[in-house]
Amino acid sequence: MAHPRLYSGMQPSSGSLHLGNYIGALQQWRGLQQDHDAFFSIVDLHAITVPQAPDVLREQVRTLAAQYIAGGIDPDRACLYVQSHVAAHAQLAWLLGTITGFGEASRMTQFKDKTARGGQEAASVGLFTYPILMAADILLYDAEIVPVGDDQKQHVELTRDLAERFNKRFGPTFTIPKPRILADGARIYDLQDPKAKMSKSADNDKGIVWLLDDPAKTAKKIRSAVTDTDGAIRADKESKPGVTNLLDILSAMTGTPVADLEAHFDGQGYGVFKTEVADAVVAELAPVRERTLELLADPAELDRLLAANADRAAEVADATLARAMGAMGLR
Ligand code: TYM
């Protein structure tokens, strides 16, 4: 029997993934690709909803492809490709935009968060319609499962609503996808501000662990993480967000449940705890960083792989787009 279809993607909008992307997305993907027919995209069309320098963007696309592979995505098994190489994404996004309510799109909390500082007037229309493009990504591949961190849950729910609406209005066309979100580690927080999610746009670089950071720098950032004065190593999101975040991180790195970690650290101090977290993160990320740098030494090979996979992706996407256009009375 065919494996269930799975779809996810990340933006090439920084020079490196951070630990939140790694735990919330890449680590999950790695396991899921074994028994799913997986498509993983590099969503460059999403990245340009905020200004990007063309040369830098081109480099970041390659760097992200290398991080996917170094992080364990098997390019012979999963289809790893660049969104803009497949024209159907932008085309289906237009069709879906015509059945999306303006009010419905206005309720997306990520748009509100992203425009909180600069104001909505300064934002591009592309940033506003971004979730509709994400719906197109998912629906083009008939994905049943979409593994993401919890900040993307509302966008996957919008995707479900749009697919159901389309099917009702125009006849069965799209598969209804489900988000897949981890119980622990769905949201990794900033090391310096553990109530805010770890995010590439944070002001203070000290709170972000970058995959491609030098290991000594990573260890230092973790040892300097903000905790509290209570001294106990136990999970409590409300009153001990810093310690809870470090427990989640260690749990994701080692596969040990948080409750077992609490027992392990019973009676220990924060110094010992932070050193163990730092060692575990470095042990996990240092090989990924090295492999990424090796892959980047041969950009022609990465480009060849991305071109071949774009053809594979376009075959699936074009068939779905034709179905949707036909259903709407176009073509
Ligand atoms: P992006 O590029 O912001 O993030 C990529 C993935 O990383 C997860 N993530 C986190 N997980 C845990 N803790 C954090 N602090 C953290 N920060 C980010 C995100 O939830 C995401 O899974 N719109 C998407 C990209 C996208 C997409 C798609 C995803 C475009 N089309 C189709 C799935 C399916 C985004 O901007 O992710």
Coordinates of C-alpha atoms and ligand atoms in Angstrom, one line a residue:
M1 CA 0.0 0.0 0.0
A2 CA 1.2 3.5 -0.7
H3 CA 2.5 5.5 2.3
P4 CA 0.4 8.5 3.5
R5 CA 1.5 11.8 2.0
L6 CA 3.3 14.3 4.2
Y7 CA 4.2 17.9 3.5
S8 CA 6.2 20.6 5.3
G9 CA 8.5 23.5 4.6
M10 CA 10.7 26.2 6.0
Q11 CA 11.6 29.7 5.0
P12 CA 15.2 30.4 3.7
S13 CA 15.0 33.8 5.4
S14 CA 18.2 33.5 7.6
G15 CA 21.7 32.2 7.2
S16 CA 21.0 29.2 9.5
L17 CA 18.1 27.4 11.1
H18 CA 17.7 27.8 14.8
L19 CA 17.1 25.2 17.5
G20 CA 13.3 25.8 17.4
N21 CA 13.2 24.9 13.7
Y22 CA 15.4 21.9 14.4
I23 CA 13.3 20.5 17.2
G24 CA 9.8 21.7 16.1
A25 CA 10.3 20.6 12.5
L26 CA 13.4 19.0 11.2
Q27 CA 13.8 16.3 13.9
Q28 CA 10.2 15.2 13.4
W29 CA 10.5 15.2 9.6
R30 CA 13.5 12.9 9.8
G31 CA 11.5 10.2 11.6
L32 CA 8.4 10.6 9.6
Q33 CA 10.1 10.3 6.2
Q34 CA 10.6 6.6 6.9
D35 CA 6.9 5.7 6.5
H36 CA 5.5 8.6 4.6
D37 CA 5.6 9.8 1.1
A38 CA 7.2 13.1 2.1
F39 CA 7.6 16.4 0.3
F40 CA 9.8 19.1 2.0
S41 CA 10.0 22.5 0.5
I42 CA 12.2 25.5 0.8
V43 CA 9.6 28.2 0.7
D44 CA 11.4 31.1 -1.0
L45 CA 8.1 32.7 -2.1
H46 CA 7.1 33.0 1.5
A47 CA 10.6 34.5 2.4
I48 CA 10.1 37.4 -0.1
T49 CA 7.0 38.6 1.8
V50 CA 9.6 40.7 3.7
P51 CA 12.5 42.3 1.8
Q52 CA 15.4 39.9 0.8
A53 CA 18.6 40.8 -1.1
P54 CA 18.6 38.5 -4.2
D55 CA 22.2 37.2 -3.8
V56 CA 21.7 36.5 -0.2
L57 CA 18.4 34.7 -0.8
R58 CA 20.0 32.5 -3.4
E59 CA 22.7 31.5 -1.0
Q60 CA 20.2 30.9 1.8
V61 CA 18.2 28.6 -0.3
R62 CA 21.3 26.4 -0.9
T63 CA 22.2 26.6 2.8
L64 CA 18.8 25.5 3.8
A65 CA 18.9 22.6 1.4
A66 CA 22.2 21.5 2.9
Q67 CA 20.8 21.8 6.4
Y68 CA 17.8 19.6 5.5
I69 CA 20.1 16.9 4.2
A70 CA 22.7 17.3 7.0
G71 CA 19.8 17.1 9.5
G72 CA 18.8 13.7 8.2
I73 CA 16.4 14.3 5.3
D74 CA 17.2 11.6 2.7
P75 CA 17.0 13.3 -0.7
D76 CA 16.6 9.9 -2.4
R77 CA 13.5 9.1 -0.3
A78 CA 11.8 12.4 0.3
C79 CA 11.2 15.1 -2.4
L80 CA 13.3 18.1 -1.3
Y81 CA 12.6 21.1 -3.6
V82 CA 12.3 24.8 -3.9
Q83 CA 8.8 26.3 -3.9
S84 CA 9.4 28.9 -6.6
H85 CA 10.7 26.1 -9.0
V86 CA 7.1 24.8 -9.2
A87 CA 4.8 27.4 -10.8
A88 CA 1.6 25.7 -9.6
H89 CA 2.1 27.1 -6.0
A90 CA 1.5 30.7 -7.0
Q91 CA -1.3 29.7 -9.4
L92 CA -3.3 27.7 -6.8
A93 CA -2.7 30.4 -4.2
W94 CA -4.6 32.8 -6.5
L95 CA -7.5 30.4 -6.9
L96 CA -7.7 29.9 -3.1
G97 CA -7.5 33.6 -2.5
T98 CA -10.8 34.0 -4.3
I99 CA -12.6 31.8 -1.7
T100 CA -10.8 33.2 1.4
G101 CA -12.7 35.8 3.4
F102 CA -11.0 39.1 4.1
G103 CA -12.1 38.8 7.7
E104 CA -10.9 35.2 7.9
A105 CA -7.4 36.2 6.6
S106 CA -7.4 39.2 9.0
R107 CA -7.7 36.8 12.0
M108 CA -4.3 35.1 11.4
T109 CA -2.3 35.8 14.6
Q110 CA 1.1 35.4 12.9
F111 CA 0.3 38.4 10.6
K112 CA -0.7 40.4 13.7
D113 CA 2.5 39.4 15.5
K114 CA 4.7 40.1 12.5
T115 CA 3.3 43.5 12.0
A116 CA 3.1 44.5 15.7
R117 CA 6.3 46.4 15.6
G118 CA 6.2 48.1 12.2
G119 CA 2.4 48.5 11.9
Q120 CA 0.1 46.9 9.3
E121 CA 0.3 49.9 7.0
A122 CA 4.0 49.1 6.4
A123 CA 3.4 45.4 5.6
S124 CA 3.2 44.0 2.1
V125 CA 0.0 42.4 0.8
G126 CA 2.1 39.3 0.3
L127 CA 2.7 39.1 4.0
F128 CA -1.1 39.3 4.6
T129 CA -1.9 36.6 2.0
Y130 CA 1.0 34.4 3.1
P131 CA -1.3 31.7 4.8
I132 CA -3.2 31.3 1.5
L133 CA 0.1 30.4 -0.3
M134 CA 0.9 28.0 2.5
A135 CA -2.6 26.4 2.0
A136 CA -1.7 26.0 -1.7
D137 CA 1.6 24.3 -0.8
I138 CA -0.1 21.7 1.3
L139 CA -3.2 21.1 -0.9
L140 CA -1.2 20.7 -4.2
Y141 CA 0.4 17.5 -2.8
D142 CA -2.8 16.0 -1.3
A143 CA -1.0 15.9 2.0
E144 CA -2.7 14.1 4.8
I145 CA -0.2 15.1 7.5
V146 CA 1.6 18.4 8.0
P147 CA 4.3 18.3 10.8
V148 CA 5.0 21.8 12.2
G149 CA 5.7 23.7 15.3
D150 CA 2.7 25.1 17.1
D151 CA 3.0 28.6 15.7
Q152 CA 1.8 27.2 12.3
K153 CA -1.2 25.4 13.7
Q154 CA -3.7 28.2 12.8
H155 CA -2.4 28.2 9.2
V156 CA -3.0 24.5 8.8
E157 CA -6.5 25.0 10.2
L158 CA -7.1 27.7 7.6
T159 CA -5.9 25.2 5.0
R160 CA -8.4 22.6 6.2
D161 CA -11.2 25.2 6.1
L162 CA -10.3 26.3 2.6
A163 CA -10.1 22.7 1.3
E164 CA -13.5 21.8 2.8
R165 CA -15.1 25.0 1.4
F166 CA -13.6 24.3 -2.1
N167 CA -14.8 20.7 -2.1
K168 CA -18.3 21.7 -1.0
R169 CA -18.6 24.4 -3.6
F170 CA -16.9 22.8 -6.6
G171 CA -16.9 19.1 -5.8
P172 CA -14.3 16.7 -4.2
T173 CA -10.9 18.1 -5.2
F174 CA -8.6 18.3 -2.2
T175 CA -7.5 16.0 0.5
I176 CA -8.1 17.5 4.0
P177 CA -4.8 17.7 5.8
K178 CA -4.1 17.4 9.6
P179 CA -1.4 19.2 11.5
R180 CA 1.1 17.1 13.5
I181 CA 2.5 18.9 16.4
L182 CA 4.8 17.5 19.1
A183 CA 3.6 17.3 22.7
D184 CA 6.9 18.6 24.1
G185 CA 9.2 20.8 22.0
A186 CA 6.4 22.2 19.8
R187 CA 7.6 25.6 21.0
I188 CA 11.1 26.3 22.0
Y189 CA 11.7 29.6 23.7
D190 CA 14.3 32.3 23.6
L191 CA 17.2 31.5 26.0
Q192 CA 17.3 35.1 27.3
D193 CA 13.5 35.8 27.2
P194 CA 11.9 32.4 27.9
K195 CA 8.4 33.6 27.6
A196 CA 9.0 34.5 23.9
K197 CA 9.4 31.8 21.3
M198 CA 12.9 31.4 19.8
S199 CA 12.6 33.4 16.6
K200 CA 15.1 34.5 13.9
S201 CA 13.8 38.0 14.2
A202 CA 14.6 38.4 18.0
D203 CA 16.6 41.5 18.9
N204 CA 19.1 39.7 21.1
D205 CA 21.2 37.1 19.4
K206 CA 22.3 35.6 22.7
G207 CA 18.9 34.0 23.1
I208 CA 19.0 32.1 19.8
V209 CA 20.9 28.9 19.2
W210 CA 21.8 28.7 15.5
L211 CA 22.5 25.4 13.9
L212 CA 25.5 26.8 12.1
D213 CA 27.0 28.6 15.1
D214 CA 30.4 27.5 16.3
P215 CA 29.9 24.8 19.0
A216 CA 31.8 26.8 21.7
K217 CA 29.4 29.7 21.1
T218 CA 26.4 27.4 21.4
A219 CA 27.6 26.0 24.7
K220 CA 28.2 29.5 26.0
K221 CA 24.7 30.7 25.0
I222 CA 23.1 27.7 26.8
R223 CA 25.2 28.1 29.9
S224 CA 24.1 31.8 30.0
A225 CA 20.4 30.9 29.6
V226 CA 18.1 32.9 31.9
T227 CA 16.6 30.6 34.7
D228 CA 15.2 31.7 38.1
T229 CA 16.3 31.8 41.7
D230 CA 14.2 29.0 43.0
G231 CA 16.9 26.4 42.4
A232 CA 14.7 23.3 41.6
I233 CA 15.0 21.5 38.3
R234 CA 11.4 20.8 37.4
A235 CA 9.0 21.7 34.6
D236 CA 6.6 24.5 35.3
K237 CA 5.8 26.7 32.3
E238 CA 4.2 29.5 34.3
S239 CA 6.7 30.1 37.1
K240 CA 9.8 28.4 35.7
P241 CA 9.8 29.1 31.9
G242 CA 13.6 29.1 31.6
V243 CA 14.2 25.8 33.3
T244 CA 11.2 24.2 31.5
N245 CA 12.6 25.3 28.2
L246 CA 16.0 23.8 28.9
L247 CA 14.3 20.5 30.0
D248 CA 12.3 20.4 26.8
I249 CA 15.5 21.0 24.8
L250 CA 17.4 18.3 26.7
S251 CA 14.5 15.9 26.2
A252 CA 14.4 16.5 22.5
M253 CA 18.2 16.1 22.2
T254 CA 18.3 12.8 24.2
G255 CA 14.9 11.3 23.7
T256 CA 14.5 11.1 27.5
P257 CA 11.0 12.1 28.8
V258 CA 11.0 15.3 30.9
A259 CA 9.8 13.4 34.0
D260 CA 12.8 11.2 33.9
L261 CA 15.1 14.2 33.5
E262 CA 13.5 15.8 36.6
A263 CA 14.3 12.6 38.6
H264 CA 17.8 12.5 37.2
F265 CA 18.6 16.1 38.3
D266 CA 16.9 15.8 41.7
G267 CA 19.1 17.7 44.2
Q268 CA 21.5 19.0 41.5
G269 CA 22.3 22.7 40.8
Y270 CA 21.7 24.8 37.7
G271 CA 25.4 24.8 36.8
V272 CA 25.5 21.0 36.4
F273 CA 22.1 21.0 34.6
K274 CA 23.1 23.7 32.1
T275 CA 26.4 22.0 31.3
E276 CA 24.5 18.8 30.5
V277 CA 22.1 20.6 28.3
A278 CA 25.0 22.4 26.5
D279 CA 26.9 19.1 26.0
A280 CA 23.8 17.4 24.6
V281 CA 23.0 20.2 22.2
V282 CA 26.6 20.4 21.0
A283 CA 26.8 16.6 20.5
E284 CA 23.6 16.7 18.4
L285 CA 24.3 19.9 16.4
A286 CA 28.1 19.8 15.7
P287 CA 27.9 16.9 13.2
V288 CA 24.9 18.6 11.5
R289 CA 26.9 21.8 11.2
E290 CA 30.0 19.9 9.8
R291 CA 28.0 18.0 7.3
T292 CA 26.2 21.2 6.1
L293 CA 29.5 22.9 5.5
E294 CA 30.7 19.8 3.5
L295 CA 27.6 19.9 1.3
L296 CA 27.9 23.6 0.7
A297 CA 31.4 23.0 -0.7
D298 CA 29.7 21.5 -3.8
P299 CA 26.9 23.9 -4.7
A300 CA 26.6 22.4 -8.2
E301 CA 25.5 19.1 -6.8
L302 CA 22.9 20.8 -4.5
D303 CA 21.6 22.7 -7.5
R304 CA 21.4 19.5 -9.6
L305 CA 19.5 17.7 -6.8
L306 CA 17.0 20.6 -6.4
A307 CA 16.4 20.8 -10.1
A308 CA 15.6 17.1 -10.4
N309 CA 13.3 17.2 -7.4
A310 CA 11.5 20.2 -8.7
D311 CA 10.5 18.1 -11.8
R312 CA 9.2 15.4 -9.5
A313 CA 7.2 17.9 -7.4
A314 CA 5.8 19.6 -10.5
E315 CA 4.3 16.4 -11.8
V316 CA 2.2 16.0 -8.7
A317 CA 1.4 19.7 -8.3
D318 CA 0.4 20.3 -11.9
A319 CA -2.1 17.4 -11.8
T320 CA -3.8 18.9 -8.7
L321 CA -3.8 22.4 -10.1
A322 CA -5.5 21.1 -13.3
R323 CA -8.1 19.3 -11.2
A324 CA -8.8 22.5 -9.2
M325 CA -9.0 24.7 -12.3
G326 CA -11.3 22.2 -14.0
A327 CA -13.6 22.1 -11.0
M328 CA -13.9 25.9 -11.0
G329 CA -14.8 26.1 -14.7
L330 CA -11.4 27.4 -15.8
R331 CA -9.5 25.8 -18.7
Ligands
TYM1 P1 9.2 28.9 9.5 O1 10.2 28.9 8.4 O2 8.9 30.1 10.3 O3 9.5 27.8 10.6 C1 9.8 26.4 10.1 C2 9.3 25.4 11.1 O4 9.9 25.6 12.4 C3 8.9 25.7 13.4 N1 9.3 26.6 14.4 C4 9.4 26.3 15.7 N2 9.2 25.1 16.4 C5 9.4 25.1 17.7 N3 9.8 26.2 18.4 C6 10.1 27.4 17.8 N4 10.6 28.4 18.5 C7 9.9 27.5 16.4 N5 10.1 28.4 15.5 C8 9.7 27.9 14.3 C9 7.7 26.2 12.6 O5 6.5 25.9 13.3 C10 7.8 25.5 11.3 O6 7.3 24.2 11.4 N6 4.8 29.2 7.1 C11 5.9 28.3 7.5 C12 6.5 27.6 6.3 C13 5.6 26.9 5.4 C14 5.0 25.7 5.6 C15 4.2 25.4 4.4 C16 5.0 24.8 6.6 C17 5.2 27.4 4.2 N7 4.4 26.5 3.5 C18 3.5 24.3 4.3 C19 4.2 23.6 6.5 C20 3.5 23.4 5.3 C21 6.9 29.1 8.2 O7 7.1 30.3 8.1 O8 7.8 28.3 9.0

